[in-house]
Amino acid sequence: MSSIRQAKHQRIPAFLRSWGGVFGAGWLIFMFLASITARWWRPYDVAEQDLIARLQGPSSEYWLGTDAVGRDLFSRVFTAGALPLQASAVMVLVAFGIGLPLILIAAERGGRVEEAIGRFAETIMSLPSTVILLAAIGAIGNRIYPVMMIFGLLVSAALYRILIGVAKSSRQHLYIDAARVDGMGSIRVNLAHVLPSMARPIAVQAAIVYAIGLLIINGLAFLGFGPGEPQPSWGFMIKDASDNIFNSPWMMVPPGVALSLTVMAANALADALAGPLGIPEYTPPKRRRTISASPAQQSEGTDNLALSVRDLSVVVEGGPTLVSGISFDLRQGEVMGLVGESGCGKTMTARSLLGLLPAGVEVSSGSIIWQGRQIAGLPERDAIKIRGREIAMISQEPMVALDPLFSVKSQLTRPLRRFRGVGRREARRIALELLRQVGIVDAERVLRCYPHQLSGGMAQRVAIALALTGSPKLLIADEPTTALDVTVQAEILSLLRALVAETGMSVLLVSHDLGVVADICDRIAVMYSGQVVEAGTVAEVLEDPYHPYTMALLGANPHVADDAPEPERLAAISGSVPPPGNWPEGCRFADRCQFAASECSVAFEPEPAHVDGMSLCIRTGELRRTGAQWAPEHRGAELAVESEAP
Amino acid sequence: MTTTVQSNPPAIEVHDLVVRYGGGRRAMKTPPAVDGVCFDIAPGETLGLVGESGSGKSTIGKALLGLQPPTEGTIWLHGKDVTTASLKERRTLASELRVVFQDPYSSLNPARRIGQTLAESLRLIGIKGDAARARAITTLESVGLPSDSIDRFPSQFSGGQRQRIAIARALVRDPNVLVLDEPVSALDLSTQAQVLNLLADLRDEHKLAYLFIAHDLGVVRFLAHRVVVLYRGQVMESGPVEDVTSRPRHPYSVALTAAAPVPRPAEQIDRRAHREALSVGSASTAPPDPKGCPFASRCPLADGQCHAERPMLRLIGGQRVACHHAEQVGVTWPPPPN
Ligand SMILES: Nc1ncnc2c1ncn2[C@@H]1O[C@H](COP(=O)(O)OP(=O)(O)OP(=O)(O)O)[C@@H](O)[C@H]1O
Ligand code: SF4
Ligand code: SF4
Ligand SMILES: [Mg+2]
């Protein structure tokens, strides 16, 4: 099976692949090592005074100058690093030592335990931390480590607030349940599975808290709570420098730079650990593409043609082709199904019609003629006039289309006012009408609802109503019922059918379910590896498929006729869809095809098939003549070991 | 559901299972996620569990696995009461009762090699080192994966292959009962067929008992011998899978079977007409009246008795049906499509 991808071992941790991470980690390690070893290599003792060379700038004798009593700033700055770097680390350890167990227990037990721990954390967080710190110093004296441990306790409550959500979502992973089913104890589950999956947020928070600790320690030193003279500290050195700011402004530089670089390093490390933010956003293509096919080449004699796609190719910029040479027509009022396995390019094809391809993915050639106009690679400012008004889209996850922060009413009336130029009152009336049109009985109540108050089926109805606000002539429905229960799916399919009959719009339905396509579509295009491999009317293609891939998909479907016996084994297709960039020469299905022969490995043209359809198989004619059928698996076939990955 | 008298106890037997999420007074007011469910599964048999989302299918699986403690009821594994088995007892039980989850992406720890995942499970029963490795390799091969998979990470496998690994993980301790919680729902059609064939092969080879949770009746019909139809935590109908899918006797089962589309356009036109003639209502979010039939708010046959009295399971033909008017179903209702 070719889909076992080659192992790509990345020995360098991700956070060290950015400059911030290298600087952050590098500086902290350097400063730490330099400061704890300073006593052995520093040129002067920290207390050694040279009263002749007071308040000096850098010189060959004193590299970073001297302070008001002639002590060497170079020696003092490096020596001063040791205490804050270590005390802050102790604070971080205490904070996580207290916080993490509480977080893990709360996430595991939930309910009352979580509530109690949450209350406790909130109580601690509501205490004024500065006052407590000063009170602690008052009580236990000027001892930095115990004071920072108390501060660590306060911080652990904040950590709880930040990390409890991470812990809870990490417990949702099914592998945690699987480990528990194994009989693995609670502590082991937490150590082996929960904590490692939280490693990144924990590391980020640790770096942030560390930076805060450094600032607090030096802030306290600035106020006079720190290592007593003559022991140096950055905070006290800054205080000293500010007292002498008019005599020797230079004095501020060494401790100031050391402190800010160290705090910056911890923050840079936190940023690098957090990694790049989220997924790349959609940016519609800005440039106009060179489009090869001219509109004149449209198929002739098609009076009510709404959409005509010719030789459409979609590529990743500087990367593989995702969709190649797709052609199909869609008439007014017609419903077409685009089917195929995941990764065949169905979604990319559908999105290219709306100019909504992900960043870095673009139409490279071919044409999309919509109502006689070329819309492939249209600049955003023109595409936006078509999107929503003429061509609308609904997706698998209705909640993606609905904004959780706004009521159904405001989500429907805003586009209505924009698309139809109507007033507030009229928009509300149309919104109600649309909700009734999508089969919502208590439209008044639903209008006041927020998305989270709607069930999946209801949300999909509202999403369809939203798509209808611009009175589109083409609706692109990407797996509109995949996330729904079968009874709800049936309702939505009936609704779409009624809408097509009522409004005369066309629908392009993306689905992997041949039953859904049989229910609602007039025509079908079967996709495999970025190509259409068979097209025609639904009745012809599904009742009498020409292409081996279509035959196999039908054979893999367990929905037999009511009175037919269930097959012993289904017709599986061995292997999996080859990833883009890894498509074989000639027929892309050849690796998995039961009928593959030598002629299949050279490029060939689609054969006409059905009425006005096609089949992209060089052996189409021969297979038809011999009446070839895709054979189901024999018993036990799945137990045979796959061939090794290439 | 007691079948014929057997010398061997069923692999799994569940009696009057009730599961509530959460505790306290508030939780007692909401209807339980699972409400009085009974079933049994013989060795080598597959019981399908179908119903819409939220009907309590996975909760039943979790209760069997000890992931969610039952509120009431009893669970027997090979005749032994395991309802309140402790974690320690579970560790030995875990060898007999295993699970495969729906999502092949979330059910394997992405940071661990396949071998580590399998070995972790074996270590808990004292098999370590080379012995564990050898057993892991044999198991991987038994689900059709090459032995070098053991040193790879989950990200290097496709969805179907990951599901095979999840099955291997379940099989590595040589169990005899598997809870399969929607094991093929996240897979593509061709991969789904591979995994279904594999599950059928393994069952026939090792005489495994499956609790097969699914929402797709076609898939259930392929793999299961008997089926339980669940609605809002209650059993609406149960019986041999051919009977329930081709001659459903409960209005909800009728709606469920009619709603599943088939990839044969001519047949689907009839089915669609049939489905639209049923006039079964959409689900409402309001909880049903605990006194009456849970399906009453959607049922075209509902009358006063349905709202006042909760129907008990009755044996009609080969099926058990919880409906006051089951005799009418298939006779005077549904109406012929016009
Ligand atoms: N943003 C992207 N950048 C690069 N490649 C992508 C991107 N999004 C998707 N792809 C690749 O494009 C190919 C086609 O993806 P597409 O999502 O269109 O397939 P699909 O048939 O709709 O699959 P599914 O049924 O899973 O949605 C896949 O191989 C996928 O890996
Ligand atoms: S061209 Fe050859 S390999 Fe491709 S589908 Fe046809 S017979 Fe199979
Ligand atoms: S008991 Fe009444 S409401 Fe419930 S399913 Fe039967 S007929 Fe319908
Ligand atoms: Mg898709």
Coordinates of C-alpha atoms in Angstrom, one line a residue, chain A residues 27 30-31 34-48 53 56-68 70-82 232-234 237 250-258:
Chain A
W27 CA 20.3 33.7 25.9
F30 CA 24.1 31.5 28.3
M31 CA 23.0 33.9 31.1
A34 CA 27.6 32.7 32.9
S35 CA 26.1 33.9 36.1
I36 CA 26.5 30.7 38.2
T37 CA 30.1 30.4 37.1
A38 CA 30.9 34.1 37.4
R39 CA 32.7 33.8 40.6
W40 CA 35.5 31.8 38.9
W41 CA 36.1 34.0 35.9
R42 CA 35.0 37.5 36.8
P43 CA 37.8 40.0 36.6
Y44 CA 37.0 41.6 40.0
D45 CA 35.2 40.6 43.1
V46 CA 31.7 42.1 43.3
A47 CA 32.7 44.1 46.5
E48 CA 36.1 45.2 45.2
A53 CA 37.8 54.9 39.1
Q56 CA 33.4 55.4 34.7
G57 CA 32.2 54.4 31.3
P58 CA 33.6 51.3 29.5
S59 CA 37.4 51.1 29.4
S60 CA 39.9 48.4 28.8
E61 CA 40.3 48.0 32.5
Y62 CA 36.6 48.0 33.4
W63 CA 34.8 46.6 30.3
L64 CA 31.4 47.9 31.3
G65 CA 32.5 50.7 33.5
T66 CA 32.1 51.2 37.3
D67 CA 29.5 52.3 39.8
A68 CA 29.4 55.1 42.4
G70 CA 34.1 52.1 41.8
R71 CA 33.0 48.5 41.6
D72 CA 33.3 46.7 38.3
L73 CA 29.9 46.6 36.5
F74 CA 30.9 43.7 34.2
S75 CA 31.5 41.4 37.2
R76 CA 28.5 42.6 39.0
V77 CA 26.0 42.3 36.1
F78 CA 26.9 38.7 35.4
T79 CA 27.0 37.7 39.1
A80 CA 23.6 39.3 39.6
G81 CA 21.9 37.0 37.1
A82 CA 22.2 33.9 39.2
P232 CA 24.6 42.7 43.3
S233 CA 21.2 42.5 41.8
W234 CA 19.9 44.0 38.6
M237 CA 21.8 48.2 40.3
W250 CA 26.0 54.9 31.3
M251 CA 25.5 53.1 34.6
M252 CA 21.9 52.3 33.7
V253 CA 22.9 50.5 30.5
P254 CA 24.5 47.2 31.7
P255 CA 21.9 46.1 34.3
G256 CA 19.0 47.5 32.1
V257 CA 20.1 45.6 29.0
A258 CA 20.8 42.4 31.0

